[in-house]
PDB file of C-alpha atoms in Angstrom:
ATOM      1  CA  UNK A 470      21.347 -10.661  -2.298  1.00 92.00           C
ATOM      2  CA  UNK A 471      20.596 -14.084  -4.020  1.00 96.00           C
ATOM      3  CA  UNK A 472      16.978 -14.998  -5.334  1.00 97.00           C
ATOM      4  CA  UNK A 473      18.013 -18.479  -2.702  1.00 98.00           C
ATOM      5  CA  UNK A 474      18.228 -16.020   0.176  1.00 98.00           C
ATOM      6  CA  UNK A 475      14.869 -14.692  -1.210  1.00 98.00           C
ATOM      7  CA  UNK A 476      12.912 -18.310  -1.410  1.00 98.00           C
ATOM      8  CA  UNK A 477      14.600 -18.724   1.982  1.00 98.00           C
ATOM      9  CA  UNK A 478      12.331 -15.428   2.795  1.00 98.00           C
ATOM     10  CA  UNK A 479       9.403 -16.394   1.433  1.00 98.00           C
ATOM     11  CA  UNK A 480       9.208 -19.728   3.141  1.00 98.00           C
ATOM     12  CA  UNK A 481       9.890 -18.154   6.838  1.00 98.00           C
ATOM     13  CA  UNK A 482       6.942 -15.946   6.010  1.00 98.00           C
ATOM     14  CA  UNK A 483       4.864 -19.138   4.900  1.00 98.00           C
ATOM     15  CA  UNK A 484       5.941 -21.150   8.272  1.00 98.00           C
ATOM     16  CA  UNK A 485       5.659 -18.048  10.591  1.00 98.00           C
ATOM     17  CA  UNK A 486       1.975 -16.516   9.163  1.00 98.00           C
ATOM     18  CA  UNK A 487       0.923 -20.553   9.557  1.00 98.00           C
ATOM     19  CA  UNK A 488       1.419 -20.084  13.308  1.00 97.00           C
ATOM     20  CA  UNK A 489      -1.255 -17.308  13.865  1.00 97.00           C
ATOM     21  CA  UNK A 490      -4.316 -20.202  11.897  1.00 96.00           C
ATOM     22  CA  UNK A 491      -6.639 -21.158  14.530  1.00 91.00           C
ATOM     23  CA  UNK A 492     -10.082 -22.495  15.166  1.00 92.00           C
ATOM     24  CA  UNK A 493     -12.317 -19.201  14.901  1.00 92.00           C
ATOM     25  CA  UNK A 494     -13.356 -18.251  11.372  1.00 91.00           C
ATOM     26  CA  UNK A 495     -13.438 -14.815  11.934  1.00 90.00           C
ATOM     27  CA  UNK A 496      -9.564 -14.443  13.451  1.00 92.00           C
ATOM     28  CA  UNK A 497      -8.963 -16.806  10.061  1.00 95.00           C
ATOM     29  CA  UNK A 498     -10.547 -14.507   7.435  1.00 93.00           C
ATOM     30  CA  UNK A 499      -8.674 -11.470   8.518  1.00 93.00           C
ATOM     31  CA  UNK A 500      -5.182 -13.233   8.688  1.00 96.00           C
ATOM     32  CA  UNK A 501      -6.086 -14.636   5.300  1.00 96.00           C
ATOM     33  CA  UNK A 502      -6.660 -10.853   4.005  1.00 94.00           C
ATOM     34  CA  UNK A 503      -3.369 -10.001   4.835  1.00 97.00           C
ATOM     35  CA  UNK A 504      -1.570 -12.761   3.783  1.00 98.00           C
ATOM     36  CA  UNK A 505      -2.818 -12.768   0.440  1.00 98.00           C
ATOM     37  CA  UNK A 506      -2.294  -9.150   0.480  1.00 98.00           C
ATOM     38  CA  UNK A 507       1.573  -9.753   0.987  1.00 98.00           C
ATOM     39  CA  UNK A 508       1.730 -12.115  -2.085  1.00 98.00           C
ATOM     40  CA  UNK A 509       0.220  -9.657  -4.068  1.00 98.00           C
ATOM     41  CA  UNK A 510       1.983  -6.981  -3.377  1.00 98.00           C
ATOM     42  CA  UNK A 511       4.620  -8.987  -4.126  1.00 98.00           C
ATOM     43  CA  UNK A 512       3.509  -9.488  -7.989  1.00 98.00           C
ATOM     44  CA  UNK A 513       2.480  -5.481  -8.145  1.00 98.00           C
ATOM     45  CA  UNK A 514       6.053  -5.200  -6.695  1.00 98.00           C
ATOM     46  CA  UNK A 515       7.691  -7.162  -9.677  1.00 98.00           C
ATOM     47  CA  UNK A 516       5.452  -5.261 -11.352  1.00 98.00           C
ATOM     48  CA  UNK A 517       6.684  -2.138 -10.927  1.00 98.00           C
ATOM     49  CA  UNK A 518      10.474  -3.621 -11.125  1.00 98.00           C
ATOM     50  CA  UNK A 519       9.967  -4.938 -14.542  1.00 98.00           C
ATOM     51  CA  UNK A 520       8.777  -1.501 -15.988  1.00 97.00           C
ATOM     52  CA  UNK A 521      11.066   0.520 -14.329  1.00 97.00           C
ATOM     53  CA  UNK A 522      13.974  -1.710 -15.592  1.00 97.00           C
ATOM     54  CA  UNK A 523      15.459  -2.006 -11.532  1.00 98.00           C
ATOM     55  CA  UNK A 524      18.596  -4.396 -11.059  1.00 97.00           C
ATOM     56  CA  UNK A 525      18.539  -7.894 -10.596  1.00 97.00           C
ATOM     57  CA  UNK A 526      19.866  -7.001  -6.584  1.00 97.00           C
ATOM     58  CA  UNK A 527      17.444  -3.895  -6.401  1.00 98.00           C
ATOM     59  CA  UNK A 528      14.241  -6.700  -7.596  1.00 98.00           C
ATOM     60  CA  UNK A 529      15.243  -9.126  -4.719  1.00 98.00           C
ATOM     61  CA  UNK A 530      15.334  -6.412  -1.974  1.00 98.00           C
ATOM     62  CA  UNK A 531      11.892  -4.948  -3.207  1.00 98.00           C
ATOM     63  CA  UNK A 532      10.621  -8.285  -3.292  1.00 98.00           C
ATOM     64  CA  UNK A 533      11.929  -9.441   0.048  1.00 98.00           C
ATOM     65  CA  UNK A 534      10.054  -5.708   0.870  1.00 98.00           C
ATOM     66  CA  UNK A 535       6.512  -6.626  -0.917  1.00 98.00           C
ATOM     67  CA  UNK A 536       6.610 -10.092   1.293  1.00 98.00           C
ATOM     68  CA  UNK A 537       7.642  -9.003   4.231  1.00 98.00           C
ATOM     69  CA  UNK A 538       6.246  -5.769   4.731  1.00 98.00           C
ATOM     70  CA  UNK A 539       3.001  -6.263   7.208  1.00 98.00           C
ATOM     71  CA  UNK A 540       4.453  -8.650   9.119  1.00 98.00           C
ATOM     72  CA  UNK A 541       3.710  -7.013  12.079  1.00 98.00           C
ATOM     73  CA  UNK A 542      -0.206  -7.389  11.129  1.00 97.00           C
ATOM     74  CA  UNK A 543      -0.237 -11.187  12.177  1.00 98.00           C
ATOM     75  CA  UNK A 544       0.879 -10.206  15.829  1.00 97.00           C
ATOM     76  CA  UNK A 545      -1.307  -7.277  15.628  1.00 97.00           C
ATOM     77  CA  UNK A 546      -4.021  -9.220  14.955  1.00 95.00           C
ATOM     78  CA  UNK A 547      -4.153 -12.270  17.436  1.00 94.00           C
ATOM     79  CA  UNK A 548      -3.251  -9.962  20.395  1.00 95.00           C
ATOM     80  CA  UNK A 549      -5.543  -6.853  19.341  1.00 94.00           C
ATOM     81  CA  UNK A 550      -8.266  -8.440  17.082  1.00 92.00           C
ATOM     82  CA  UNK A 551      -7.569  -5.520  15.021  1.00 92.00           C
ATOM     83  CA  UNK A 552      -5.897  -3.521  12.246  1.00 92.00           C
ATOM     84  CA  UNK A 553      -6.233  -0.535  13.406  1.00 88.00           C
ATOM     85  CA  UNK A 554      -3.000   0.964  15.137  1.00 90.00           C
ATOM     86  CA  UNK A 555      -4.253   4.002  16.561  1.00 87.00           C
ATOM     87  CA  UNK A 556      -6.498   1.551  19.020  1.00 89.00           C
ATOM     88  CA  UNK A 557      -3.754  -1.288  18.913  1.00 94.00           C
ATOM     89  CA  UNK A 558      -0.340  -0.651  17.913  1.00 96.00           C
ATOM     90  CA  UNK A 559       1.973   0.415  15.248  1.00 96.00           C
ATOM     91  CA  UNK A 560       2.511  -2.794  12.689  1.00 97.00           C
ATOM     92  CA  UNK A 561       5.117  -1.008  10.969  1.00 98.00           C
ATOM     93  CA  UNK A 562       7.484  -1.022  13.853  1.00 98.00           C
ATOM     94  CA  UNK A 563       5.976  -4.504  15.196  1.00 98.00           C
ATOM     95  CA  UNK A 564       6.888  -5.608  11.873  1.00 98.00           C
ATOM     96  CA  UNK A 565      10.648  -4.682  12.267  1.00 98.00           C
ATOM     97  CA  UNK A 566      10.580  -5.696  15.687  1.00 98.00           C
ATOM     98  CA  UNK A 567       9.997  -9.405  14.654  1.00 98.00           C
ATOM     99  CA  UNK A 568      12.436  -9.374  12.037  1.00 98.00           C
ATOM    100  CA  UNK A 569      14.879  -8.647  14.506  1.00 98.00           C
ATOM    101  CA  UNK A 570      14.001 -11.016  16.922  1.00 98.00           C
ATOM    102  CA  UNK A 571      13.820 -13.707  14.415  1.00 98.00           C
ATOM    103  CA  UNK A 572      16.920 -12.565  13.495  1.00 98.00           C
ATOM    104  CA  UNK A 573      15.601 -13.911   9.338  1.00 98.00           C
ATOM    105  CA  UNK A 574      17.527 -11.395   7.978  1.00 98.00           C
ATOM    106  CA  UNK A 575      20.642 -11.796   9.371  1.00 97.00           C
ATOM    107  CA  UNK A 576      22.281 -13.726   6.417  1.00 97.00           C
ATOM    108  CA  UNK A 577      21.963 -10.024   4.423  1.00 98.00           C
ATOM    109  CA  UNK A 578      24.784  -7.336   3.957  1.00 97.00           C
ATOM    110  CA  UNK A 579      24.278  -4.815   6.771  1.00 97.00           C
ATOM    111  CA  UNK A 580      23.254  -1.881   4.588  1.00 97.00           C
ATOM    112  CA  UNK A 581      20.999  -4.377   2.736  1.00 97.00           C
ATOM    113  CA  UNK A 582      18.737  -5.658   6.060  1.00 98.00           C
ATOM    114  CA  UNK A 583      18.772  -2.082   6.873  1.00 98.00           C
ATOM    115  CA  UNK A 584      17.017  -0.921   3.691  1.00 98.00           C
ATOM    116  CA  UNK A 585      14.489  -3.135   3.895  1.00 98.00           C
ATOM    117  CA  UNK A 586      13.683  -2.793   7.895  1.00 98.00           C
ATOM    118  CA  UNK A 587      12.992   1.539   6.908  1.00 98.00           C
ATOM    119  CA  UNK A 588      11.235   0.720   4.233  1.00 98.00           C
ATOM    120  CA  UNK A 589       8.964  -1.703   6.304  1.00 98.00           C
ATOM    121  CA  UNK A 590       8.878   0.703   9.090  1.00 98.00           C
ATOM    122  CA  UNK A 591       7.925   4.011   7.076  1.00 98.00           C
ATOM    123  CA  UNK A 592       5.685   2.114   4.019  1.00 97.00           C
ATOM    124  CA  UNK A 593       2.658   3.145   6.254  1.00 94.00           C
ATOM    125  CA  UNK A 594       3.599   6.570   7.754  1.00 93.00           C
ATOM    126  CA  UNK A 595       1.500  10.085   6.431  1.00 90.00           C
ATOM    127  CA  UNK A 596       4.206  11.396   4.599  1.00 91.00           C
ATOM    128  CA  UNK A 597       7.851  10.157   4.027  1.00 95.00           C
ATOM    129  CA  UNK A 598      10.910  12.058   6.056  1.00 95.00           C
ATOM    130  CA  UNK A 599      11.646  15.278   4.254  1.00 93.00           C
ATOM    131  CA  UNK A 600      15.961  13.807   4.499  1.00 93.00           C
ATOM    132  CA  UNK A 601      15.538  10.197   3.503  1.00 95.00           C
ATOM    133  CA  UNK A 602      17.955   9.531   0.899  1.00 95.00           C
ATOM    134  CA  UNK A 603      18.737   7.415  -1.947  1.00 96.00           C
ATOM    135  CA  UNK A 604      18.684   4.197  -1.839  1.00 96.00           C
ATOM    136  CA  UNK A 605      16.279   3.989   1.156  1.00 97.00           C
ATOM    137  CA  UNK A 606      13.991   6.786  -0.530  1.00 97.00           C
ATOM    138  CA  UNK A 607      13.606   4.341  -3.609  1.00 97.00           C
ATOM    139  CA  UNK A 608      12.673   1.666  -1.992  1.00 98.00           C
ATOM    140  CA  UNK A 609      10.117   3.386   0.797  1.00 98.00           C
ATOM    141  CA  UNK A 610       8.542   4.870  -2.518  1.00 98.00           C
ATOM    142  CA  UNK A 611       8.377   1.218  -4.277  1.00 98.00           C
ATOM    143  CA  UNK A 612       6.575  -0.434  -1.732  1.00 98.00           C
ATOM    144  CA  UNK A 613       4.128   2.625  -1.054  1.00 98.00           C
ATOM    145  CA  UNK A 614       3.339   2.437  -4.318  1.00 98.00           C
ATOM    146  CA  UNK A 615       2.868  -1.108  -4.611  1.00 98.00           C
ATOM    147  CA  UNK A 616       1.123  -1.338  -0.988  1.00 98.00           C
ATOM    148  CA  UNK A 617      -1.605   0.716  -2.620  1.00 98.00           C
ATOM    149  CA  UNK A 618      -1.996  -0.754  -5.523  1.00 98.00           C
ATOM    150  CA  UNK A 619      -3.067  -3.835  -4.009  1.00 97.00           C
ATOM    151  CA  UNK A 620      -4.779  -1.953  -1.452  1.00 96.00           C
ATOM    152  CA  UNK A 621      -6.966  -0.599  -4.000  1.00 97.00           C
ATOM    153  CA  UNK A 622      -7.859  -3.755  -5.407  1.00 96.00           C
ATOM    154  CA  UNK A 623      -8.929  -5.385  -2.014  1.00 94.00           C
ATOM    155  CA  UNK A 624     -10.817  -2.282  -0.867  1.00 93.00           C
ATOM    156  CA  UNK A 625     -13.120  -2.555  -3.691  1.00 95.00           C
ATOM    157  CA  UNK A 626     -13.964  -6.019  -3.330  1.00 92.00           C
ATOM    158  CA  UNK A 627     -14.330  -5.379   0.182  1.00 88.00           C
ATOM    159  CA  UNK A 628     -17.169  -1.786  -0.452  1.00 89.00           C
ATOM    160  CA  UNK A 629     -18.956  -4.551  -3.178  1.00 89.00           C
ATOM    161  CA  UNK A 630     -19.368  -6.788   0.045  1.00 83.00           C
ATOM    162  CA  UNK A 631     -20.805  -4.144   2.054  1.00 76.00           C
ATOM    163  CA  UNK A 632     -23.037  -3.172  -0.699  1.00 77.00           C
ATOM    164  CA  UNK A 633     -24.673  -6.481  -1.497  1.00 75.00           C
ATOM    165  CA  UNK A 634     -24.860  -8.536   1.578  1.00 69.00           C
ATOM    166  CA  UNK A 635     -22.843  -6.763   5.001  1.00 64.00           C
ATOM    167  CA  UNK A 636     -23.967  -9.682   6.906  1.00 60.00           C
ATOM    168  CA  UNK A 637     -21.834 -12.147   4.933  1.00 56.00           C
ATOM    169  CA  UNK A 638     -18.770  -9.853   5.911  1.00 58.00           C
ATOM    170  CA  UNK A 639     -16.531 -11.848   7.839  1.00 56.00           C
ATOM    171  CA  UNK A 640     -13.685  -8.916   7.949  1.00 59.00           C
ATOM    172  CA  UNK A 641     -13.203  -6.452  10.424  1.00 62.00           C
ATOM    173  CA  UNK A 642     -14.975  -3.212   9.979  1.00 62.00           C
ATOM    174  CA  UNK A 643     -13.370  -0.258  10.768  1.00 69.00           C
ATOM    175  CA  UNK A 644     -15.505   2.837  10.389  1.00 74.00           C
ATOM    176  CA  UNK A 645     -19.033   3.166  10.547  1.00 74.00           C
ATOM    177  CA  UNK A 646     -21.302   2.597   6.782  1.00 77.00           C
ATOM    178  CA  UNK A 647     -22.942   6.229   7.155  1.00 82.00           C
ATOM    179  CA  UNK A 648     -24.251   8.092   4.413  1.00 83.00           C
ATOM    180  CA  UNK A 649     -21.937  10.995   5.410  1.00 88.00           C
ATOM    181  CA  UNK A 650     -18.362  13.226   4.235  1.00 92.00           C
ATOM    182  CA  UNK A 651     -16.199  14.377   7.100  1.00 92.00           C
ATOM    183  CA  UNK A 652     -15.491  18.301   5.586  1.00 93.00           C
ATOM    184  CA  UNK A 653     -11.928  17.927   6.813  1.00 94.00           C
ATOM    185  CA  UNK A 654     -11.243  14.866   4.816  1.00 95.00           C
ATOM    186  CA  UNK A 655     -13.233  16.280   1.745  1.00 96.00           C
ATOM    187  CA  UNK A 656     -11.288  19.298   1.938  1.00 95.00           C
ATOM    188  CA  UNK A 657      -7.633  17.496   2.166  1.00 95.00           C
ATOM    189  CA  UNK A 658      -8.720  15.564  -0.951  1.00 96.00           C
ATOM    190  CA  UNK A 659      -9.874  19.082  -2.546  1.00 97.00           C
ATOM    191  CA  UNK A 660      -6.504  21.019  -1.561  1.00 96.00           C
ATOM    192  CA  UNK A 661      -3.642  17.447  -2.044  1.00 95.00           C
ATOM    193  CA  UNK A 662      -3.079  17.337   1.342  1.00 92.00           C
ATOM    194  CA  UNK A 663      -2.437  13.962   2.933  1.00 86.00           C
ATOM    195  CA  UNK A 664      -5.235  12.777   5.282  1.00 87.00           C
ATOM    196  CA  UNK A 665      -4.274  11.939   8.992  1.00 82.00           C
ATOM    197  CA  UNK A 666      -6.131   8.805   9.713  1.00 81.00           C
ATOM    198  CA  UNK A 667      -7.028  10.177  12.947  1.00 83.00           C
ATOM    199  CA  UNK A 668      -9.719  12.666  11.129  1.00 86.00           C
ATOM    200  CA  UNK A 669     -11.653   8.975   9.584  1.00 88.00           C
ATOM    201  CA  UNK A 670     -14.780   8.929  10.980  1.00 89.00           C
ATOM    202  CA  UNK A 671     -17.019   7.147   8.366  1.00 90.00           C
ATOM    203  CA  UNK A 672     -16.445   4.330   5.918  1.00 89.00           C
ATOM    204  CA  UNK A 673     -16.949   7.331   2.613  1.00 93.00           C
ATOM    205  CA  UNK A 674     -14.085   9.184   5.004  1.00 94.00           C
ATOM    206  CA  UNK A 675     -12.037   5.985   3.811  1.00 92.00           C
ATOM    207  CA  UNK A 676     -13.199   5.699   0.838  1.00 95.00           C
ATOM    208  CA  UNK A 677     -11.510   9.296   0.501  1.00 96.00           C
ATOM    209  CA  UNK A 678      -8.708   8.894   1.675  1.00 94.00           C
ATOM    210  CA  UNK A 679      -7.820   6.323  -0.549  1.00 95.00           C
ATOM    211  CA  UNK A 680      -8.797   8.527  -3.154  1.00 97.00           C
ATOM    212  CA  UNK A 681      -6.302  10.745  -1.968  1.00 96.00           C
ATOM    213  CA  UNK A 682      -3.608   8.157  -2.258  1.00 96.00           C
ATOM    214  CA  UNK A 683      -3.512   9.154  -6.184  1.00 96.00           C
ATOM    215  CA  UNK A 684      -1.072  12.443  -4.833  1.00 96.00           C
ATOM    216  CA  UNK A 685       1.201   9.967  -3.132  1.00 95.00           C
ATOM    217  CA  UNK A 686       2.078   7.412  -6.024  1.00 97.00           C
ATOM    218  CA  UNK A 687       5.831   8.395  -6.445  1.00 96.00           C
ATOM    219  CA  UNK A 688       5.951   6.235 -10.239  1.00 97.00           C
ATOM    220  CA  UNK A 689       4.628   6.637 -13.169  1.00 95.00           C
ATOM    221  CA  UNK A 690       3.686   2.810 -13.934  1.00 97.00           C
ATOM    222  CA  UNK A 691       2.062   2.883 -10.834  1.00 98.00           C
ATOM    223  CA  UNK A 692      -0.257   5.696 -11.547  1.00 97.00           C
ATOM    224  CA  UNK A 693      -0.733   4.155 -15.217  1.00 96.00           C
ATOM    225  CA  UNK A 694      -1.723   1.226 -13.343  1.00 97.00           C
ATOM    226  CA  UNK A 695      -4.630   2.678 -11.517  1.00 97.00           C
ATOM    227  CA  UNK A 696      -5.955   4.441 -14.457  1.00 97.00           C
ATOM    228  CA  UNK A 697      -5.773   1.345 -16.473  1.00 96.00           C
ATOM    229  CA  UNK A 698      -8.247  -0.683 -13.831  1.00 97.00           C
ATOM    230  CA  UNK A 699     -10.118   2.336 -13.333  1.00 97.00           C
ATOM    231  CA  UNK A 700     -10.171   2.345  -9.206  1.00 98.00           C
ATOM    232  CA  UNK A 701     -10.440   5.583  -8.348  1.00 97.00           C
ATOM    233  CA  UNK A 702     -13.871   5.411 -10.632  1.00 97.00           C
ATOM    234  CA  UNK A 703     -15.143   2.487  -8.964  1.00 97.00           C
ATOM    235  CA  UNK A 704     -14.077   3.766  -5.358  1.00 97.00           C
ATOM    236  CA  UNK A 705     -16.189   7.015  -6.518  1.00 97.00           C
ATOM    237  CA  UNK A 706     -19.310   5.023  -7.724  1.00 96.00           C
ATOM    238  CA  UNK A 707     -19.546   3.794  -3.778  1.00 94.00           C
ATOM    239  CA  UNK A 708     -19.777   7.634  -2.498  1.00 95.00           C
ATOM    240  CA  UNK A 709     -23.034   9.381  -2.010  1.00 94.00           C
ATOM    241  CA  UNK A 710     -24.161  11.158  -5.557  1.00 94.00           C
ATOM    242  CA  UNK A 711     -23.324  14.611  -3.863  1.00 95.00           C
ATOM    243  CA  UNK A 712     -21.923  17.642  -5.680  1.00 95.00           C
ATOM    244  CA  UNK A 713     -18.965  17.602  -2.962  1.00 95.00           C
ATOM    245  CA  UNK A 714     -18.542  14.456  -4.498  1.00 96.00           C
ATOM    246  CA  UNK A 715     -19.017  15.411  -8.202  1.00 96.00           C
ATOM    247  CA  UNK A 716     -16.008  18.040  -7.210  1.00 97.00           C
ATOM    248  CA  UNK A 717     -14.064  15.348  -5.367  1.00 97.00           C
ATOM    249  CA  UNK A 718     -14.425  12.785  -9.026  1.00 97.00           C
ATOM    250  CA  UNK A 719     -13.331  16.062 -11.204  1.00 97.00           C
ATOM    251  CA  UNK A 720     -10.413  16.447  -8.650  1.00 97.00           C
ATOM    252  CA  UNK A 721      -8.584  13.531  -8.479  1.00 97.00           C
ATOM    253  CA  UNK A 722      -9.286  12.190 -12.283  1.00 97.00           C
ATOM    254  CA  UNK A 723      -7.975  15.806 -13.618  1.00 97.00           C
ATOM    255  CA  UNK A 724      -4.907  15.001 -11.624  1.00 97.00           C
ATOM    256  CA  UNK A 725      -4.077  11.609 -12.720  1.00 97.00           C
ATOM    257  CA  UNK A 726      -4.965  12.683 -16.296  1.00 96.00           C
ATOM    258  CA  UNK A 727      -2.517  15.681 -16.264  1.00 95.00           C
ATOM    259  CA  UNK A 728       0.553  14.059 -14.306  1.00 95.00           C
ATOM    260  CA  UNK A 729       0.024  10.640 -17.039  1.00 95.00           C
ATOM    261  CA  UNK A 730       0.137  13.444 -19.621  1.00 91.00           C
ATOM    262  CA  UNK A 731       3.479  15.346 -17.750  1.00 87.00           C
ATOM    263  CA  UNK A 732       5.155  11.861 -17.887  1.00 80.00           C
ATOM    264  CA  UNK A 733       4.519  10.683 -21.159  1.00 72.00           C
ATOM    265  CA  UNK A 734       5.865  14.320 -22.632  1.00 65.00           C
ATOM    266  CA  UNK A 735       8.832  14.288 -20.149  1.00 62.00           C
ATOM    267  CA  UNK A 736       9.527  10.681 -21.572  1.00 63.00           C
ATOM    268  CA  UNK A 737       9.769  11.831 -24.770  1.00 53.00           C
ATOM    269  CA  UNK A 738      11.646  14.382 -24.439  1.00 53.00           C
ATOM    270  CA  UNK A 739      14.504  12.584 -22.852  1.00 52.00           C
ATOM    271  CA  UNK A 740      14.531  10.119 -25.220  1.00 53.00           C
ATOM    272  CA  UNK A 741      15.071  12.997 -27.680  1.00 50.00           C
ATOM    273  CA  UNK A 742      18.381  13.963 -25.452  1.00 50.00           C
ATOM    274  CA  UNK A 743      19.092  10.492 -23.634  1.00 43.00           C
ATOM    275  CA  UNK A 744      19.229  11.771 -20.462  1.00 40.00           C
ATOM    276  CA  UNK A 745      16.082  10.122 -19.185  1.00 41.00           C
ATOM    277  CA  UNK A 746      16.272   8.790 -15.356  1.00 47.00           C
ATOM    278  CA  UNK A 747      14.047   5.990 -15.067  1.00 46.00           C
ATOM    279  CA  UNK A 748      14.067   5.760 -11.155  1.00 50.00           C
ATOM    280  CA  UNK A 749      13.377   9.550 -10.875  1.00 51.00           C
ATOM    281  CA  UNK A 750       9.293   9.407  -9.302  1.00 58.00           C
ATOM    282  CA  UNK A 751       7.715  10.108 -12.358  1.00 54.00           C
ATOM    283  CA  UNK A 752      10.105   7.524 -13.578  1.00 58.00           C
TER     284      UNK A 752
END
């Protein structure tokens, strides 16, 4: 893959999001989320190839990944005036679908288009297939890993919203703002399970789940990255001051703390014996 055949990406995605701009502010707003959500995943996604020392070739596919991979949300959104797939449809597999019927990847090596169509069709599924192998597995994990990163970043900005002035909100709004946990979704965070989005009934059930995201980072700059900005404090700080809550905090900031600990040991141990994988999860 050339970085031409990337810029070649990048402006398809710039002419085809363009198409979905209309007249009603609200329909605008929400596009707008996502397509500034694609260009930063984009940067987290170079990001993440720049620390763990990827290939030129393996940069331009994750790249072409980052850009490309809620494509299906335009579509999504004009015919369903939502995000939500359960009530709508899969975006994943729209996504796919309209790369194929665009036909924009067509100037890529075979195993090379098909890379990056799993890795946009699974980087939103509950758990990754147990027999995915390398090197769709690598990629799948990158752009999880950068999906949430970003994901973090607008999800706070979006709770600070909804804290100081709801009625300004001009972006869809999923779950109910209730002053309530769902037990099953306190307990998944409590045990590392991965939350089904099916058990989200409030906007804290969110607020959760995301918290749970920290067992599902696959790479150790990505997990460095989160402590560094400090999300999963500031996503606690908009929970109720509960002492499920207090246990949830203690949880998920033990974790992070003791697999950044893990790594950095590991790392220095096989720099002691040179065997040191960098693409290995905790890479």
């Amino acid at each position: 893959m050339t970085p031409q055949q990337l810029q070649e990406f990048k402006s398809w995605f710039d002419r085809y999001v363009a198409g979905f701009y209309a007249d009603d502010d609200y329909v605008n707003s929400n596009l707008k989320l996502k397509e500034d959500h694609s260009r930063r995943v984009c940067e987290e996604m170079l990001y993440l190839a720049g620390a763990l020392n990827l290939t030129e070739n393996d940069t331009l596919i994750a790249e072409t990944i980052a850009i490309l991979h809620d494509i299906g949300r335009f579509k999504q959104f004009a015919e369903y005036n939502t995000y939500n797939d359960a009530r709508s449809t899969n975006h994943c597999r729209l996504g796919v679908e309209i790369l194929r019927e665009t036909k924009i990847l067509s100037s890529l090596p075979e195993n090379d288009r098909l890379t990056i169509e799993k890795a946009i069709n699974l980087h939103g599924v509950k758990t990754l297939p147990p027999a995915l192998a390398e090197p769709d597995l690598r990629f799948c994990r990158l752009i999880r890993d950068a999906d949430k990163l970003d994901v973090f970043y607008v999800a706070i900005g979006y709770y600070e919203s909804c804290r100081h002035d709801p009625s300004s909100l001009m972006l869809e709004l999923e779950f109910p703002d209730q002053p309530v946990c769902t037990p099953e979704v306190v307990d998944a965070v409590m045990s590392e399970q991965a939350i089904d989005y099916t058990a989200l009934q409030t906007l804290n059930d969110m607020i959760l789940c995301q918290l749970g995201w920290v067992y599902d980072i696959n790479f150790a700059p990505a997990l460095r990255r989160i402590k560094e900005k400090a999300y999963l404090e500031t996503l606690i700080t908009f929970l109720p001051r509960t002492e499920e809550v207090a246990r949830v905090r203690e949880k998920v900031l033990t974790y992070t703390d003791s697999r950044l600990r893990h790594n950095a040991s590991h790392r220095t141990a096989a720099r002691r014996t040179s065997s040191y994988n960098h693409l290995t999860p905790e890479g």
